[in-house]
PDB file of C-alpha atoms in Angstrom:
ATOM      1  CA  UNK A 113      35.390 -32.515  -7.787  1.00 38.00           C
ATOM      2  CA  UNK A 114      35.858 -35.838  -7.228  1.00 40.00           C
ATOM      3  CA  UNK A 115      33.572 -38.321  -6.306  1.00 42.00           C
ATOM      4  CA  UNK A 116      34.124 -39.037  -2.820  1.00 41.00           C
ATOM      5  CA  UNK A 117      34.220 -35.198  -2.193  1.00 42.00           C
ATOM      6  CA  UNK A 118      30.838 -35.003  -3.282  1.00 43.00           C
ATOM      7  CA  UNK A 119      29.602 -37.548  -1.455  1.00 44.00           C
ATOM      8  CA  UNK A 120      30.768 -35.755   1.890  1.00 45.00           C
ATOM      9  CA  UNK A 121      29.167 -32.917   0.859  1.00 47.00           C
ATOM     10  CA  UNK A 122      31.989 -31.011  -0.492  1.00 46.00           C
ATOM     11  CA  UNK A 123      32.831 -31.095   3.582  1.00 46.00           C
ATOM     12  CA  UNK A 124      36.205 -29.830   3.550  1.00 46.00           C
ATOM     13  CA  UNK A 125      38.538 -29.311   6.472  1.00 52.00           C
ATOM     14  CA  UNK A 126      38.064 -25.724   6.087  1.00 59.00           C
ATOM     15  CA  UNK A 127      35.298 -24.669   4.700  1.00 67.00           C
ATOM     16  CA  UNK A 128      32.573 -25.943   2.878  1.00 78.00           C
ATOM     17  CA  UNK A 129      33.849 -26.908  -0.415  1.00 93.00           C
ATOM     18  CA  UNK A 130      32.777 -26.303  -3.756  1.00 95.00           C
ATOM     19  CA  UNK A 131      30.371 -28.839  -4.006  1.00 96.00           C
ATOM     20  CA  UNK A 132      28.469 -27.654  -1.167  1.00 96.00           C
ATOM     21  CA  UNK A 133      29.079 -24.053  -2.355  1.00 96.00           C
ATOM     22  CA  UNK A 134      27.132 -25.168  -5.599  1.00 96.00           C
ATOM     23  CA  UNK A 135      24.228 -26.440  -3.716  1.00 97.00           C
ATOM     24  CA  UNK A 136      23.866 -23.614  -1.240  1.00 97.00           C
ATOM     25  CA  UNK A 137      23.681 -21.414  -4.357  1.00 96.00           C
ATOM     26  CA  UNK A 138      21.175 -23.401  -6.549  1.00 96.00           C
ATOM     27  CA  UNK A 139      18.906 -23.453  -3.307  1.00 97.00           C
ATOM     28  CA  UNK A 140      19.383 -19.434  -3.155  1.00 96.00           C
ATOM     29  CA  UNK A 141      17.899 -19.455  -6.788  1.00 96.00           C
ATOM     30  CA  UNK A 142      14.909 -21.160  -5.693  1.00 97.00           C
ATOM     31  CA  UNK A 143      11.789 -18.441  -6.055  1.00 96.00           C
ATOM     32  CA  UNK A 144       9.770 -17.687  -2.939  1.00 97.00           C
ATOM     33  CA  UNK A 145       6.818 -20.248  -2.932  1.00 96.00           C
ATOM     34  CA  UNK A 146       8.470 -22.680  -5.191  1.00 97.00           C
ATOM     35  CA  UNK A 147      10.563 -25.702  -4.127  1.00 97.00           C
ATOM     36  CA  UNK A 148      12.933 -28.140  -5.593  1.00 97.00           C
ATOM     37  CA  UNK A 149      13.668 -31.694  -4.219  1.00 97.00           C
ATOM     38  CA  UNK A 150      16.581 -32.957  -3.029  1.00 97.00           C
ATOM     39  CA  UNK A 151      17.310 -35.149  -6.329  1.00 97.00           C
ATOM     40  CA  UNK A 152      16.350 -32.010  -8.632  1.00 97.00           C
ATOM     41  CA  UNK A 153      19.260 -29.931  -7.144  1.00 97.00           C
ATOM     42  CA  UNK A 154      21.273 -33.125  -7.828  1.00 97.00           C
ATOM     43  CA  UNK A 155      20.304 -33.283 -10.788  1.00 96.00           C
ATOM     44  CA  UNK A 156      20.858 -29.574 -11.879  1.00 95.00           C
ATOM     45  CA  UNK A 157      24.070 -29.861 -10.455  1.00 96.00           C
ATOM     46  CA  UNK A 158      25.100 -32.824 -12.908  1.00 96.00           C
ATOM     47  CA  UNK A 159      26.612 -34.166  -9.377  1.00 95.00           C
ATOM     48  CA  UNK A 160      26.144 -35.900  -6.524  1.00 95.00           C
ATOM     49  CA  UNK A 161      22.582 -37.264  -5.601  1.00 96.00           C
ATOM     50  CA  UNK A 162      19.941 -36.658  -2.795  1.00 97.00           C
ATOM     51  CA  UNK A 163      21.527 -37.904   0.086  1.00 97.00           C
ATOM     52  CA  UNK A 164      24.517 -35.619  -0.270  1.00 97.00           C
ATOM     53  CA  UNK A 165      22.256 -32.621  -0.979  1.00 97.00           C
ATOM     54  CA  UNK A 166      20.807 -33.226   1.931  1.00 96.00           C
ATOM     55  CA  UNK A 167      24.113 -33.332   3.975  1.00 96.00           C
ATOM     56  CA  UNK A 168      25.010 -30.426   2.700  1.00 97.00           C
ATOM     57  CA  UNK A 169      22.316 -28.743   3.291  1.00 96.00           C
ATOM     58  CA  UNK A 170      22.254 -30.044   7.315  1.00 95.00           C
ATOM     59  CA  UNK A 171      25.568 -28.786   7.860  1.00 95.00           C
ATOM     60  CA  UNK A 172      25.960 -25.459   6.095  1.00 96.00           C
ATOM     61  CA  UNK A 173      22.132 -24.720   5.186  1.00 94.00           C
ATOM     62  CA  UNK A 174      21.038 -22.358   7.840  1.00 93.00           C
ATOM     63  CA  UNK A 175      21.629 -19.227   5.752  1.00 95.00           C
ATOM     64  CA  UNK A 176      20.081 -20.643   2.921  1.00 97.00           C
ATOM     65  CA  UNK A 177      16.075 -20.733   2.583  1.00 97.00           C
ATOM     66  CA  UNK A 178      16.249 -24.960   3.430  1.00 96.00           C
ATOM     67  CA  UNK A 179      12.378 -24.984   3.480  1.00 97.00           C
ATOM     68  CA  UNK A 180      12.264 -24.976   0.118  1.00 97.00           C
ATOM     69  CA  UNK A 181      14.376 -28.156  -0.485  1.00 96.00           C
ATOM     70  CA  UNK A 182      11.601 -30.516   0.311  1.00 95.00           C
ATOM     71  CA  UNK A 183      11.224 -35.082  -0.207  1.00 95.00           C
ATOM     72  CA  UNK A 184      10.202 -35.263  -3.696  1.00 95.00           C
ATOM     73  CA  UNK A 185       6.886 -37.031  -2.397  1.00 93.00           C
ATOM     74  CA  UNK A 186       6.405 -32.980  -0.249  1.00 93.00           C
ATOM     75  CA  UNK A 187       6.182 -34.888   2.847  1.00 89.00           C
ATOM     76  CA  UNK A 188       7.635 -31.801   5.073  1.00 88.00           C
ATOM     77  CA  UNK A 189      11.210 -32.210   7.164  1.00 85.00           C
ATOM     78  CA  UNK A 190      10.672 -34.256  10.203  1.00 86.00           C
ATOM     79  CA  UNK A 191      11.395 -32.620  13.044  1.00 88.00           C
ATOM     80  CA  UNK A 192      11.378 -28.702  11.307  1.00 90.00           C
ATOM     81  CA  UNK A 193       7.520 -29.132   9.967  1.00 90.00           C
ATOM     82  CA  UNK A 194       5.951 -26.238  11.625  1.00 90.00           C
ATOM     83  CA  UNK A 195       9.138 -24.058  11.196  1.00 93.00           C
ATOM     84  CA  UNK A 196       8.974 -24.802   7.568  1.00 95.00           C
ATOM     85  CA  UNK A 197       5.242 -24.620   7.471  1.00 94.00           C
ATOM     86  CA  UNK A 198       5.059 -20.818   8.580  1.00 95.00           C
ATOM     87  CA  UNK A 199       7.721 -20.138   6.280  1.00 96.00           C
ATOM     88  CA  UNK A 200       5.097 -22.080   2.989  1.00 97.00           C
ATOM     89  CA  UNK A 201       2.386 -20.454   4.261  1.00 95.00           C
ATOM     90  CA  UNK A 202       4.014 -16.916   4.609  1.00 97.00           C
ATOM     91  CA  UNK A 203       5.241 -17.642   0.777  1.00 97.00           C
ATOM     92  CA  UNK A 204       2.256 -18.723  -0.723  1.00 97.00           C
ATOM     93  CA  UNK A 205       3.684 -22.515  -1.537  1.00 97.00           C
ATOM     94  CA  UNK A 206       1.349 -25.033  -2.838  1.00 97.00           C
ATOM     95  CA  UNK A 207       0.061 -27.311   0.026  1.00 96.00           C
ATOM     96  CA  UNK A 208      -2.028 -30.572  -0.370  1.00 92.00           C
ATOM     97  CA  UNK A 209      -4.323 -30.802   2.656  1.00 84.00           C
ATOM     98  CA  UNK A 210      -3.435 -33.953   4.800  1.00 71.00           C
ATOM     99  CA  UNK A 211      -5.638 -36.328   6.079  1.00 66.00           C
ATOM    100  CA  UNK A 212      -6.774 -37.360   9.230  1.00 64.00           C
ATOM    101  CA  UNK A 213      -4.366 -40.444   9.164  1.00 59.00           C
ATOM    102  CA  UNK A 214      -1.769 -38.009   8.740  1.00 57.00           C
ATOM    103  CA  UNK A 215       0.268 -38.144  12.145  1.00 59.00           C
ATOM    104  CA  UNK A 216      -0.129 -33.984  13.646  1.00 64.00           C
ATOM    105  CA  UNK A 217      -2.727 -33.808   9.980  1.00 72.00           C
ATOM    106  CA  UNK A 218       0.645 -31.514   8.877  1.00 83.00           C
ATOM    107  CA  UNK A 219      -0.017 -30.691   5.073  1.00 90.00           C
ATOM    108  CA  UNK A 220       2.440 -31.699   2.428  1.00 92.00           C
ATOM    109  CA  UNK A 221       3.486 -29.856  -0.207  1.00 96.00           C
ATOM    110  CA  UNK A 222       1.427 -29.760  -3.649  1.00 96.00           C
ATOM    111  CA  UNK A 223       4.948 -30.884  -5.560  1.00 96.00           C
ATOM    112  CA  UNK A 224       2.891 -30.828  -9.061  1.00 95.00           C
ATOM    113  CA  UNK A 225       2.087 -26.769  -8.450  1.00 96.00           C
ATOM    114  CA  UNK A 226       5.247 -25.833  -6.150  1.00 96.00           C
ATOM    115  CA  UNK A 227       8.106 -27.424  -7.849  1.00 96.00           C
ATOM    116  CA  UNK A 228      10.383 -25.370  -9.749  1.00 96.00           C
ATOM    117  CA  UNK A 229      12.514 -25.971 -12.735  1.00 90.00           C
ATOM    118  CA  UNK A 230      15.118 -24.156 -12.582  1.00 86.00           C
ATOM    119  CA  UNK A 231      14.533 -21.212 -14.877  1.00 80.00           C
ATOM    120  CA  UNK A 232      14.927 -17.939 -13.781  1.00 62.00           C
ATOM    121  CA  UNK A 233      11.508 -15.958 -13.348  1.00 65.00           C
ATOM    122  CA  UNK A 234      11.095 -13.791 -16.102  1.00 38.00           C
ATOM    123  CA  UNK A 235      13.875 -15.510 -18.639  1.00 38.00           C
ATOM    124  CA  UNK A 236      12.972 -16.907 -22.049  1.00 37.00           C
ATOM    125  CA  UNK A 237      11.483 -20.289 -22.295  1.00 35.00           C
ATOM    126  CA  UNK A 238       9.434 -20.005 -19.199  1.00 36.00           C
TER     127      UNK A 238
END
């Protein structure tokens, strides 16, 4: 894929693309109460880099589980925390309390506990 493709997002006239296929399946991969950051998937992917995980996942992620693409400082989506929240909580996800400067005190995720590596529960090496 070239360059400019992935910087779009793999946003092709009709469809998708493959670079946004790639990152819609890495964030399928991602275990229940386990996140990755937007620069990890990047980085598994070899391609691309946050910003165009990220605008991938805002125009095709819906049928993904997006919650668990997270900042790599946890600092929960603005504008989807308490969607996302429910979803952590439900899932067991590592939160770090927030403090009472904290605007709403919304937790952020615990990204030393929570983040994932990209091994496949269960497989060899892990």
């Amino acid at each position: 894929m070239s360059e400019e493709s992935a910087e779009n997002g793999g946003n092709a006239p009709d469809g998708p693309g493959e670079y946004a296929d790639r990152v819609l399946d890495t964030v399928d991969l991602i275990p229940p109460g386990r996140v990755m950051s937007y620069g990890d998937i990047a980085e598994w992917l070899g391609e691309g880099g946050p910003r165009q995980v990220g605008r991938v996942l805002a125009l095709y992620g819906s049928g993904v589980p997006w919650w668990r693409v997270v900042r790599s400082d946890g600092v929960l989506l603005p504008g989807h925390e308490l969607r996302a929240l429910d979803a952590y909580r439900a899932e067991g996800t590592p939160l770090r309390a927030a403090g009472p400067a904290t605007e709403g005190h919304i937790p952020r995720i615990d990204m030393r506990r929570a983040r994932w590596d990209g091994r496949t529960p269960g497989a060899d090496g892990g």
